[in-house]
């Protein structure tokens, strides 16, 4: 019989250590540049030994990837309004609101700067959510856009504006972005596009003009 004391219990010490370390990362990113984030600094803030952090995460880049994955998984609910337009407007508006949070942006910039895995951790859940919206529209029998075009025309401009621009990516701006996207030829299915598909121009990457 397996000793019950030896079993890993959900919500046990391991989960508490992870929560403390994640909280420490968020605090440090709010106070210092991402370059100052080190394993010893995180361990000291979390109240654990550096060896514990090294053993579980190995490097600041891997730690940032884990924090980003946890932070961006399930934080935005995929809506079901009954229409593609309604779903995209509400969802992208929620994503824009989330990206307007300074702590969220600090984590995202740090994770992206840590390497490709960090960037994937920030955007992976958003890809899954957008894919779910598109597949739902297909199941309704609607004219669903291609996933690659939706990423290029919706997530691309939104994340560019939030991360690299001084202009905020508001929910109103996100709704305008959806309207521009759905009215463009890029929403055509693969069979209706030129070979190689459509790609956004420089102007389109900037999104709709700000009012």
PDB file of N, CA and C in Angstrom, residues 111-209:
ATOM      1  N   UNK A 111       8.725  38.142 -20.898  1.00  0.00           N
ATOM      2  CA  UNK A 111       8.660  36.782 -21.436  1.00  0.00           C
ATOM      3  C   UNK A 111       9.097  36.746 -22.894  1.00  0.00           C
ATOM      4  N   UNK A 112       8.647  37.709 -23.680  1.00  0.00           N
ATOM      5  CA  UNK A 112       9.038  37.771 -25.089  1.00  0.00           C
ATOM      6  C   UNK A 112      10.544  37.997 -25.212  1.00  0.00           C
ATOM      7  N   UNK A 113      11.081  38.851 -24.351  1.00  0.00           N
ATOM      8  CA  UNK A 113      12.509  39.126 -24.385  1.00  0.00           C
ATOM      9  C   UNK A 113      13.364  37.958 -23.951  1.00  0.00           C
ATOM     10  N   UNK A 114      12.759  36.981 -23.267  1.00  0.00           N
ATOM     11  CA  UNK A 114      13.528  35.833 -22.778  1.00  0.00           C
ATOM     12  C   UNK A 114      13.777  34.790 -23.861  1.00  0.00           C
ATOM     13  N   UNK A 115      13.060  34.887 -24.985  1.00  0.00           N
ATOM     14  CA  UNK A 115      13.267  33.923 -26.065  1.00  0.00           C
ATOM     15  C   UNK A 115      11.958  33.462 -26.676  1.00  0.00           C
ATOM     16  N   UNK A 116      12.033  32.631 -27.716  1.00  0.00           N
ATOM     17  CA  UNK A 116      10.830  32.175 -28.437  1.00  0.00           C
ATOM     18  C   UNK A 116       9.807  31.477 -27.550  1.00  0.00           C
ATOM     19  N   UNK A 117      10.278  30.678 -26.600  1.00  0.00           N
ATOM     20  CA  UNK A 117       9.339  29.955 -25.741  1.00  0.00           C
ATOM     21  C   UNK A 117       8.497  30.913 -24.912  1.00  0.00           C
ATOM     22  N   UNK A 118       9.110  31.998 -24.470  1.00  0.00           N
ATOM     23  CA  UNK A 118       8.368  32.983 -23.691  1.00  0.00           C
ATOM     24  C   UNK A 118       7.278  33.639 -24.510  1.00  0.00           C
ATOM     25  N   UNK A 119       7.589  33.953 -25.759  1.00  0.00           N
ATOM     26  CA  UNK A 119       6.581  34.540 -26.634  1.00  0.00           C
ATOM     27  C   UNK A 119       5.434  33.594 -26.899  1.00  0.00           C
ATOM     28  N   UNK A 120       5.755  32.324 -27.111  1.00  0.00           N
ATOM     29  CA  UNK A 120       4.712  31.317 -27.344  1.00  0.00           C
ATOM     30  C   UNK A 120       3.822  31.164 -26.122  1.00  0.00           C
ATOM     31  N   UNK A 121       4.418  31.276 -24.931  1.00  0.00           N
ATOM     32  CA  UNK A 121       3.642  31.152 -23.699  1.00  0.00           C
ATOM     33  C   UNK A 121       2.631  32.281 -23.573  1.00  0.00           C
ATOM     34  N   UNK A 122       2.983  33.457 -24.089  1.00  0.00           N
ATOM     35  CA  UNK A 122       2.092  34.613 -23.997  1.00  0.00           C
ATOM     36  C   UNK A 122       0.922  34.528 -24.967  1.00  0.00           C
ATOM     37  N   UNK A 123       1.146  33.934 -26.117  1.00  0.00           N
ATOM     38  CA  UNK A 123       0.153  33.993 -27.191  1.00  0.00           C
ATOM     39  C   UNK A 123      -0.559  32.671 -27.431  1.00  0.00           C
ATOM     40  N   UNK A 124      -0.045  31.580 -26.881  1.00  0.00           N
ATOM     41  CA  UNK A 124      -0.595  30.256 -27.178  1.00  0.00           C
ATOM     42  C   UNK A 124      -2.076  30.122 -26.870  1.00  0.00           C
ATOM     43  N   UNK A 125      -2.486  30.595 -25.688  1.00  0.00           N
ATOM     44  CA  UNK A 125      -3.893  30.473 -25.304  1.00  0.00           C
ATOM     45  C   UNK A 125      -4.784  31.332 -26.192  1.00  0.00           C
ATOM     46  N   UNK A 126      -4.266  32.486 -26.637  1.00  0.00           N
ATOM     47  CA  UNK A 126      -5.045  33.357 -27.519  1.00  0.00           C
ATOM     48  C   UNK A 126      -5.292  32.673 -28.868  1.00  0.00           C
ATOM     49  N   UNK A 127      -4.297  31.955 -29.369  1.00  0.00           N
ATOM     50  CA  UNK A 127      -4.469  31.212 -30.619  1.00  0.00           C
ATOM     51  C   UNK A 127      -5.576  30.174 -30.463  1.00  0.00           C
ATOM     52  N   UNK A 128      -5.568  29.454 -29.352  1.00  0.00           N
ATOM     53  CA  UNK A 128      -6.579  28.418 -29.125  1.00  0.00           C
ATOM     54  C   UNK A 128      -7.970  29.029 -29.033  1.00  0.00           C
ATOM     55  N   UNK A 129      -8.081  30.171 -28.365  1.00  0.00           N
ATOM     56  CA  UNK A 129      -9.376  30.827 -28.234  1.00  0.00           C
ATOM     57  C   UNK A 129      -9.897  31.304 -29.586  1.00  0.00           C
ATOM     58  N   UNK A 130      -9.023  31.926 -30.361  1.00  0.00           N
ATOM     59  CA  UNK A 130      -9.430  32.403 -31.687  1.00  0.00           C
ATOM     60  C   UNK A 130      -9.824  31.238 -32.582  1.00  0.00           C
ATOM     61  N   UNK A 131      -9.078  30.153 -32.505  1.00  0.00           N
ATOM     62  CA  UNK A 131      -9.407  28.961 -33.288  1.00  0.00           C
ATOM     63  C   UNK A 131     -10.779  28.421 -32.903  1.00  0.00           C
ATOM     64  N   UNK A 132     -11.094  28.446 -31.607  1.00  0.00           N
ATOM     65  CA  UNK A 132     -12.395  27.960 -31.142  1.00  0.00           C
ATOM     66  C   UNK A 132     -13.532  28.815 -31.700  1.00  0.00           C
ATOM     67  N   UNK A 133     -13.327  30.129 -31.758  1.00  0.00           N
ATOM     68  CA  UNK A 133     -14.346  31.025 -32.307  1.00  0.00           C
ATOM     69  C   UNK A 133     -14.571  30.742 -33.787  1.00  0.00           C
ATOM     70  N   UNK A 134     -13.493  30.552 -34.523  1.00  0.00           N
ATOM     71  CA  UNK A 134     -13.598  30.288 -35.961  1.00  0.00           C
ATOM     72  C   UNK A 134     -14.261  28.943 -36.228  1.00  0.00           C
ATOM     73  N   UNK A 135     -13.871  27.929 -35.479  1.00  0.00           N
ATOM     74  CA  UNK A 135     -14.467  26.604 -35.670  1.00  0.00           C
ATOM     75  C   UNK A 135     -15.946  26.606 -35.309  1.00  0.00           C
ATOM     76  N   UNK A 136     -16.319  27.377 -34.310  1.00  0.00           N
ATOM     77  CA  UNK A 136     -17.735  27.466 -33.948  1.00  0.00           C
ATOM     78  C   UNK A 136     -18.536  28.080 -35.090  1.00  0.00           C
ATOM     79  N   UNK A 137     -17.958  29.098 -35.740  1.00  0.00           N
ATOM     80  CA  UNK A 137     -18.650  29.720 -36.873  1.00  0.00           C
ATOM     81  C   UNK A 137     -18.815  28.720 -38.014  1.00  0.00           C
ATOM     82  N   UNK A 138     -17.807  27.890 -38.231  1.00  0.00           N
ATOM     83  CA  UNK A 138     -17.917  26.860 -39.269  1.00  0.00           C
ATOM     84  C   UNK A 138     -19.028  25.880 -38.923  1.00  0.00           C
ATOM     85  N   UNK A 139     -19.135  25.519 -37.652  1.00  0.00           N
ATOM     86  CA  UNK A 139     -20.173  24.574 -37.236  1.00  0.00           C
ATOM     87  C   UNK A 139     -21.562  25.177 -37.384  1.00  0.00           C
ATOM     88  N   UNK A 140     -21.665  26.501 -37.348  1.00  0.00           N
ATOM     89  CA  UNK A 140     -22.944  27.179 -37.576  1.00  0.00           C
ATOM     90  C   UNK A 140     -23.291  27.217 -39.060  1.00  0.00           C
ATOM     91  N   UNK A 141     -22.316  26.891 -39.906  1.00  0.00           N
ATOM     92  CA  UNK A 141     -22.528  26.982 -41.346  1.00  0.00           C
ATOM     93  C   UNK A 141     -22.204  28.341 -41.899  1.00  0.00           C
ATOM     94  N   UNK A 142     -21.538  29.179 -41.097  1.00  0.00           N
ATOM     95  CA  UNK A 142     -21.197  30.521 -41.539  1.00  0.00           C
ATOM     96  C   UNK A 142     -19.923  30.561 -42.358  1.00  0.00           C
ATOM     97  N   UNK A 143     -19.621  31.729 -42.883  1.00  0.00           N
ATOM     98  CA  UNK A 143     -18.425  31.936 -43.711  1.00  0.00           C
ATOM     99  C   UNK A 143     -17.274  32.326 -42.790  1.00  0.00           C
ATOM    100  N   UNK A 144     -16.591  31.344 -42.279  1.00  0.00           N
ATOM    101  CA  UNK A 144     -15.533  31.581 -41.305  1.00  0.00           C
ATOM    102  C   UNK A 144     -14.228  31.961 -41.993  1.00  0.00           C
ATOM    103  N   UNK A 145     -13.475  32.886 -41.415  1.00  0.00           N
ATOM    104  CA  UNK A 145     -12.183  33.266 -42.000  1.00  0.00           C
ATOM    105  C   UNK A 145     -11.130  32.195 -41.754  1.00  0.00           C
ATOM    106  N   UNK A 146     -10.060  32.266 -42.512  1.00  0.00           N
ATOM    107  CA  UNK A 146      -8.935  31.373 -42.278  1.00  0.00           C
ATOM    108  C   UNK A 146      -8.211  31.800 -41.002  1.00  0.00           C
ATOM    109  N   UNK A 147      -7.760  30.824 -40.229  1.00  0.00           N
ATOM    110  CA  UNK A 147      -7.107  31.099 -38.957  1.00  0.00           C
ATOM    111  C   UNK A 147      -5.872  31.984 -39.131  1.00  0.00           C
ATOM    112  N   UNK A 148      -5.059  31.687 -40.123  1.00  0.00           N
ATOM    113  CA  UNK A 148      -3.827  32.456 -40.313  1.00  0.00           C
ATOM    114  C   UNK A 148      -4.122  33.924 -40.595  1.00  0.00           C
ATOM    115  N   UNK A 149      -5.146  34.178 -41.410  1.00  0.00           N
ATOM    116  CA  UNK A 149      -5.526  35.563 -41.687  1.00  0.00           C
ATOM    117  C   UNK A 149      -6.059  36.255 -40.439  1.00  0.00           C
ATOM    118  N   UNK A 150      -6.841  35.529 -39.640  1.00  0.00           N
ATOM    119  CA  UNK A 150      -7.392  36.114 -38.417  1.00  0.00           C
ATOM    120  C   UNK A 150      -6.278  36.506 -37.449  1.00  0.00           C
ATOM    121  N   UNK A 151      -5.272  35.655 -37.336  1.00  0.00           N
ATOM    122  CA  UNK A 151      -4.127  35.968 -36.468  1.00  0.00           C
ATOM    123  C   UNK A 151      -3.402  37.207 -36.979  1.00  0.00           C
ATOM    124  N   UNK A 152      -3.138  37.239 -38.293  1.00  0.00           N
ATOM    125  CA  UNK A 152      -2.392  38.355 -38.882  1.00  0.00           C
ATOM    126  C   UNK A 152      -3.128  39.683 -38.761  1.00  0.00           C
ATOM    127  N   UNK A 153      -4.435  39.662 -38.953  1.00  0.00           N
ATOM    128  CA  UNK A 153      -5.200  40.904 -39.018  1.00  0.00           C
ATOM    129  C   UNK A 153      -5.807  41.327 -37.681  1.00  0.00           C
ATOM    130  N   UNK A 154      -5.941  40.406 -36.724  1.00  0.00           N
ATOM    131  CA  UNK A 154      -6.533  40.749 -35.432  1.00  0.00           C
ATOM    132  C   UNK A 154      -5.493  40.769 -34.319  1.00  0.00           C
ATOM    133  N   UNK A 155      -4.865  39.629 -34.063  1.00  0.00           N
ATOM    134  CA  UNK A 155      -3.901  39.570 -32.968  1.00  0.00           C
ATOM    135  C   UNK A 155      -2.633  40.361 -33.279  1.00  0.00           C
ATOM    136  N   UNK A 156      -2.184  40.314 -34.541  1.00  0.00           N
ATOM    137  CA  UNK A 156      -0.955  41.019 -34.899  1.00  0.00           C
ATOM    138  C   UNK A 156      -0.995  42.508 -34.569  1.00  0.00           C
ATOM    139  N   UNK A 157      -1.951  43.256 -35.122  1.00  0.00           N
ATOM    140  CA  UNK A 157      -2.031  44.688 -34.825  1.00  0.00           C
ATOM    141  C   UNK A 157      -2.286  44.976 -33.345  1.00  0.00           C
ATOM    142  N   UNK A 158      -3.098  44.143 -32.699  1.00  0.00           N
ATOM    143  CA  UNK A 158      -3.431  44.369 -31.295  1.00  0.00           C
ATOM    144  C   UNK A 158      -2.192  44.258 -30.414  1.00  0.00           C
ATOM    145  N   UNK A 159      -1.423  43.194 -30.611  1.00  0.00           N
ATOM    146  CA  UNK A 159      -0.231  43.000 -29.787  1.00  0.00           C
ATOM    147  C   UNK A 159       0.867  43.997 -30.151  1.00  0.00           C
ATOM    148  N   UNK A 160       0.964  44.335 -31.421  1.00  0.00           N
ATOM    149  CA  UNK A 160       1.946  45.350 -31.823  1.00  0.00           C
ATOM    150  C   UNK A 160       1.640  46.673 -31.126  1.00  0.00           C
ATOM    151  N   UNK A 161       0.379  47.058 -31.156  1.00  0.00           N
ATOM    152  CA  UNK A 161      -0.007  48.340 -30.553  1.00  0.00           C
ATOM    153  C   UNK A 161       0.217  48.319 -29.044  1.00  0.00           C
ATOM    154  N   UNK A 162      -0.133  47.217 -28.397  1.00  0.00           N
ATOM    155  CA  UNK A 162      -0.015  47.128 -26.941  1.00  0.00           C
ATOM    156  C   UNK A 162       1.439  47.108 -26.477  1.00  0.00           C
ATOM    157  N   UNK A 163       2.281  46.359 -27.189  1.00  0.00           N
ATOM    158  CA  UNK A 163       3.645  46.128 -26.712  1.00  0.00           C
ATOM    159  C   UNK A 163       4.630  47.181 -27.204  1.00  0.00           C
ATOM    160  N   UNK A 164       4.501  47.601 -28.460  1.00  0.00           N
ATOM    161  CA  UNK A 164       5.523  48.453 -29.059  1.00  0.00           C
ATOM    162  C   UNK A 164       5.096  49.897 -29.274  1.00  0.00           C
ATOM    163  N   UNK A 165       3.819  50.185 -29.130  1.00  0.00           N
ATOM    164  CA  UNK A 165       3.326  51.533 -29.389  1.00  0.00           C
ATOM    165  C   UNK A 165       2.945  52.211 -28.081  1.00  0.00           C
ATOM    166  N   UNK A 166       3.008  53.548 -28.093  1.00  0.00           N
ATOM    167  CA  UNK A 166       2.600  54.307 -26.912  1.00  0.00           C
ATOM    168  C   UNK A 166       1.084  54.460 -26.841  1.00  0.00           C
ATOM    169  N   UNK A 167       0.391  54.068 -27.908  1.00  0.00           N
ATOM    170  CA  UNK A 167      -1.065  54.187 -27.943  1.00  0.00           C
ATOM    171  C   UNK A 167      -1.712  52.962 -27.301  1.00  0.00           C
ATOM    172  N   UNK A 168      -2.704  53.156 -26.451  1.00  0.00           N
ATOM    173  CA  UNK A 168      -3.365  52.015 -25.817  1.00  0.00           C
ATOM    174  C   UNK A 168      -4.242  51.246 -26.797  1.00  0.00           C
ATOM    175  N   UNK A 169      -4.328  49.952 -26.594  1.00  0.00           N
ATOM    176  CA  UNK A 169      -5.200  49.102 -27.418  1.00  0.00           C
ATOM    177  C   UNK A 169      -6.520  48.947 -26.674  1.00  0.00           C
ATOM    178  N   UNK A 170      -7.418  49.889 -26.862  1.00  0.00           N
ATOM    179  CA  UNK A 170      -8.682  49.894 -26.132  1.00  0.00           C
ATOM    180  C   UNK A 170      -9.667  48.899 -26.728  1.00  0.00           C
ATOM    181  N   UNK A 171     -10.713  48.607 -25.957  1.00  0.00           N
ATOM    182  CA  UNK A 171     -11.743  47.688 -26.444  1.00  0.00           C
ATOM    183  C   UNK A 171     -12.492  48.293 -27.632  1.00  0.00           C
ATOM    184  N   UNK A 172     -12.682  49.618 -27.638  1.00  0.00           N
ATOM    185  CA  UNK A 172     -13.338  50.270 -28.780  1.00  0.00           C
ATOM    186  C   UNK A 172     -12.488  50.124 -30.039  1.00  0.00           C
ATOM    187  N   UNK A 173     -11.190  50.312 -29.897  1.00  0.00           N
ATOM    188  CA  UNK A 173     -10.282  50.160 -31.038  1.00  0.00           C
ATOM    189  C   UNK A 173     -10.294  48.725 -31.535  1.00  0.00           C
ATOM    190  N   UNK A 174     -10.382  47.773 -30.601  1.00  0.00           N
ATOM    191  CA  UNK A 174     -10.427  46.355 -30.979  1.00  0.00           C
ATOM    192  C   UNK A 174     -11.681  46.050 -31.790  1.00  0.00           C
ATOM    193  N   UNK A 175     -12.808  46.650 -31.413  1.00  0.00           N
ATOM    194  CA  UNK A 175     -14.045  46.429 -32.169  1.00  0.00           C
ATOM    195  C   UNK A 175     -13.930  47.004 -33.581  1.00  0.00           C
ATOM    196  N   UNK A 176     -13.281  48.148 -33.709  1.00  0.00           N
ATOM    197  CA  UNK A 176     -13.058  48.718 -35.040  1.00  0.00           C
ATOM    198  C   UNK A 176     -12.163  47.800 -35.868  1.00  0.00           C
ATOM    199  N   UNK A 177     -11.203  47.186 -35.201  1.00  0.00           N
ATOM    200  CA  UNK A 177     -10.299  46.264 -35.885  1.00  0.00           C
ATOM    201  C   UNK A 177     -11.073  45.070 -36.436  1.00  0.00           C
ATOM    202  N   UNK A 178     -12.014  44.560 -35.648  1.00  0.00           N
ATOM    203  CA  UNK A 178     -12.849  43.439 -36.090  1.00  0.00           C
ATOM    204  C   UNK A 178     -13.679  43.848 -37.304  1.00  0.00           C
ATOM    205  N   UNK A 179     -14.280  45.029 -37.249  1.00  0.00           N
ATOM    206  CA  UNK A 179     -15.104  45.497 -38.372  1.00  0.00           C
ATOM    207  C   UNK A 179     -14.274  45.628 -39.642  1.00  0.00           C
ATOM    208  N   UNK A 180     -13.067  46.166 -39.513  1.00  0.00           N
ATOM    209  CA  UNK A 180     -12.181  46.309 -40.668  1.00  0.00           C
ATOM    210  C   UNK A 180     -11.807  44.942 -41.233  1.00  0.00           C
ATOM    211  N   UNK A 181     -11.518  44.009 -40.342  1.00  0.00           N
ATOM    212  CA  UNK A 181     -11.119  42.661 -40.759  1.00  0.00           C
ATOM    213  C   UNK A 181     -12.245  41.939 -41.488  1.00  0.00           C
ATOM    214  N   UNK A 182     -13.447  41.973 -40.934  1.00  0.00           N
ATOM    215  CA  UNK A 182     -14.562  41.240 -41.527  1.00  0.00           C
ATOM    216  C   UNK A 182     -15.014  41.851 -42.851  1.00  0.00           C
ATOM    217  N   UNK A 183     -14.707  43.121 -43.054  1.00  0.00           N
ATOM    218  CA  UNK A 183     -15.081  43.771 -44.314  1.00  0.00           C
ATOM    219  C   UNK A 183     -14.017  43.609 -45.392  1.00  0.00           C
ATOM    220  N   UNK A 184     -12.859  43.049 -45.024  1.00  0.00           N
ATOM    221  CA  UNK A 184     -11.736  42.951 -45.966  1.00  0.00           C
ATOM    222  C   UNK A 184     -11.743  41.628 -46.709  1.00  0.00           C
ATOM    223  N   UNK A 185     -11.111  41.575 -47.892  1.00  0.00           N
ATOM    224  CA  UNK A 185     -11.009  40.317 -48.651  1.00  0.00           C
ATOM    225  C   UNK A 185     -10.269  39.234 -47.893  1.00  0.00           C
ATOM    226  N   UNK A 186      -9.494  39.606 -46.874  1.00  0.00           N
ATOM    227  CA  UNK A 186      -8.724  38.611 -46.127  1.00  0.00           C
ATOM    228  C   UNK A 186      -9.614  37.630 -45.392  1.00  0.00           C
ATOM    229  N   UNK A 187     -10.893  37.957 -45.241  1.00  0.00           N
ATOM    230  CA  UNK A 187     -11.797  37.043 -44.553  1.00  0.00           C
ATOM    231  C   UNK A 187     -12.262  35.910 -45.446  1.00  0.00           C
ATOM    232  N   UNK A 188     -11.901  35.953 -46.719  1.00  0.00           N
ATOM    233  CA  UNK A 188     -12.311  34.895 -47.643  1.00  0.00           C
ATOM    234  C   UNK A 188     -11.687  33.578 -47.256  1.00  0.00           C
ATOM    235  N   UNK A 189     -12.365  32.499 -47.609  1.00  0.00           N
ATOM    236  CA  UNK A 189     -11.817  31.177 -47.329  1.00  0.00           C
ATOM    237  C   UNK A 189     -10.636  30.918 -48.238  1.00  0.00           C
ATOM    238  N   UNK A 190      -9.879  29.853 -47.936  1.00  0.00           N
ATOM    239  CA  UNK A 190      -8.645  29.570 -48.675  1.00  0.00           C
ATOM    240  C   UNK A 190      -8.901  29.435 -50.170  1.00  0.00           C
ATOM    241  N   UNK A 191     -10.044  28.863 -50.547  1.00  0.00           N
ATOM    242  CA  UNK A 191     -10.332  28.646 -51.955  1.00  0.00           C
ATOM    243  C   UNK A 191     -10.626  29.920 -52.714  1.00  0.00           C
ATOM    244  N   UNK A 192     -10.920  31.020 -51.996  1.00  0.00           N
ATOM    245  CA  UNK A 192     -11.255  32.270 -52.650  1.00  0.00           C
ATOM    246  C   UNK A 192     -10.084  33.244 -52.679  1.00  0.00           C
ATOM    247  N   UNK A 193      -8.917  32.821 -52.136  1.00  0.00           N
ATOM    248  CA  UNK A 193      -7.774  33.702 -52.055  1.00  0.00           C
ATOM    249  C   UNK A 193      -6.771  33.409 -53.158  1.00  0.00           C
ATOM    250  N   UNK A 194      -5.925  34.388 -53.469  1.00  0.00           N
ATOM    251  CA  UNK A 194      -4.823  34.144 -54.394  1.00  0.00           C
ATOM    252  C   UNK A 194      -3.862  33.140 -53.794  1.00  0.00           C
ATOM    253  N   UNK A 195      -3.038  32.515 -54.628  1.00  0.00           N
ATOM    254  CA  UNK A 195      -2.052  31.559 -54.135  1.00  0.00           C
ATOM    255  C   UNK A 195      -1.170  32.218 -53.097  1.00  0.00           C
ATOM    256  N   UNK A 196      -0.945  31.498 -51.996  1.00  0.00           N
ATOM    257  CA  UNK A 196      -0.106  32.034 -50.931  1.00  0.00           C
ATOM    258  C   UNK A 196      -0.890  32.809 -49.896  1.00  0.00           C
ATOM    259  N   UNK A 197      -2.177  33.058 -50.160  1.00  0.00           N
ATOM    260  CA  UNK A 197      -3.000  33.759 -49.194  1.00  0.00           C
ATOM    261  C   UNK A 197      -2.714  35.249 -49.184  1.00  0.00           C
ATOM    262  N   UNK A 198      -3.490  35.976 -48.419  1.00  0.00           N
ATOM    263  CA  UNK A 198      -3.326  37.414 -48.320  1.00  0.00           C
ATOM    264  C   UNK A 198      -2.508  37.756 -47.094  1.00  0.00           C
ATOM    265  N   UNK A 199      -1.772  38.838 -47.177  1.00  0.00           N
ATOM    266  CA  UNK A 199      -0.992  39.311 -46.055  1.00  0.00           C
ATOM    267  C   UNK A 199      -1.315  40.776 -45.816  1.00  0.00           C
ATOM    268  N   UNK A 200      -1.364  41.184 -44.554  1.00  0.00           N
ATOM    269  CA  UNK A 200      -1.684  42.577 -44.267  1.00  0.00           C
ATOM    270  C   UNK A 200      -0.582  43.507 -44.733  1.00  0.00           C
ATOM    271  N   UNK A 201      -0.972  44.668 -45.229  1.00  0.00           N
ATOM    272  CA  UNK A 201       0.004  45.674 -45.622  1.00  0.00           C
ATOM    273  C   UNK A 201       0.465  46.424 -44.388  1.00  0.00           C
ATOM    274  N   UNK A 202       1.407  47.343 -44.560  1.00  0.00           N
ATOM    275  CA  UNK A 202       1.900  48.133 -43.437  1.00  0.00           C
ATOM    276  C   UNK A 202       0.772  48.917 -42.800  1.00  0.00           C
ATOM    277  N   UNK A 203      -0.107  49.473 -43.619  1.00  0.00           N
ATOM    278  CA  UNK A 203      -1.222  50.245 -43.082  1.00  0.00           C
ATOM    279  C   UNK A 203      -2.154  49.348 -42.296  1.00  0.00           C
ATOM    280  N   UNK A 204      -2.453  48.165 -42.840  1.00  0.00           N
ATOM    281  CA  UNK A 204      -3.382  47.260 -42.176  1.00  0.00           C
ATOM    282  C   UNK A 204      -2.834  46.777 -40.850  1.00  0.00           C
ATOM    283  N   UNK A 205      -1.489  46.604 -40.738  1.00  0.00           N
ATOM    284  CA  UNK A 205      -0.898  46.162 -39.485  1.00  0.00           C
ATOM    285  C   UNK A 205      -1.088  47.190 -38.385  1.00  0.00           C
ATOM    286  N   UNK A 206      -1.268  48.444 -38.773  1.00  0.00           N
ATOM    287  CA  UNK A 206      -1.479  49.479 -37.782  1.00  0.00           C
ATOM    288  C   UNK A 206      -2.917  49.489 -37.279  1.00  0.00           C
ATOM    289  N   UNK A 207      -3.799  48.790 -37.969  1.00  0.00           N
ATOM    290  CA  UNK A 207      -5.184  48.730 -37.566  1.00  0.00           C
ATOM    291  C   UNK A 207      -5.944  49.958 -38.010  1.00  0.00           C
ATOM    292  N   UNK A 208      -7.184  50.102 -37.548  1.00  0.00           N
ATOM    293  CA  UNK A 208      -8.004  51.243 -37.942  1.00  0.00           C
ATOM    294  C   UNK A 208      -7.446  52.540 -37.394  1.00  0.00           C
ATOM    295  N   UNK A 209      -7.742  53.613 -38.066  1.00  0.00           N
ATOM    296  CA  UNK A 209      -7.262  54.914 -37.602  1.00  0.00           C
ATOM    297  C   UNK A 209      -7.908  55.263 -36.281  1.00  0.00           C
TER     298      UNK A 209
END
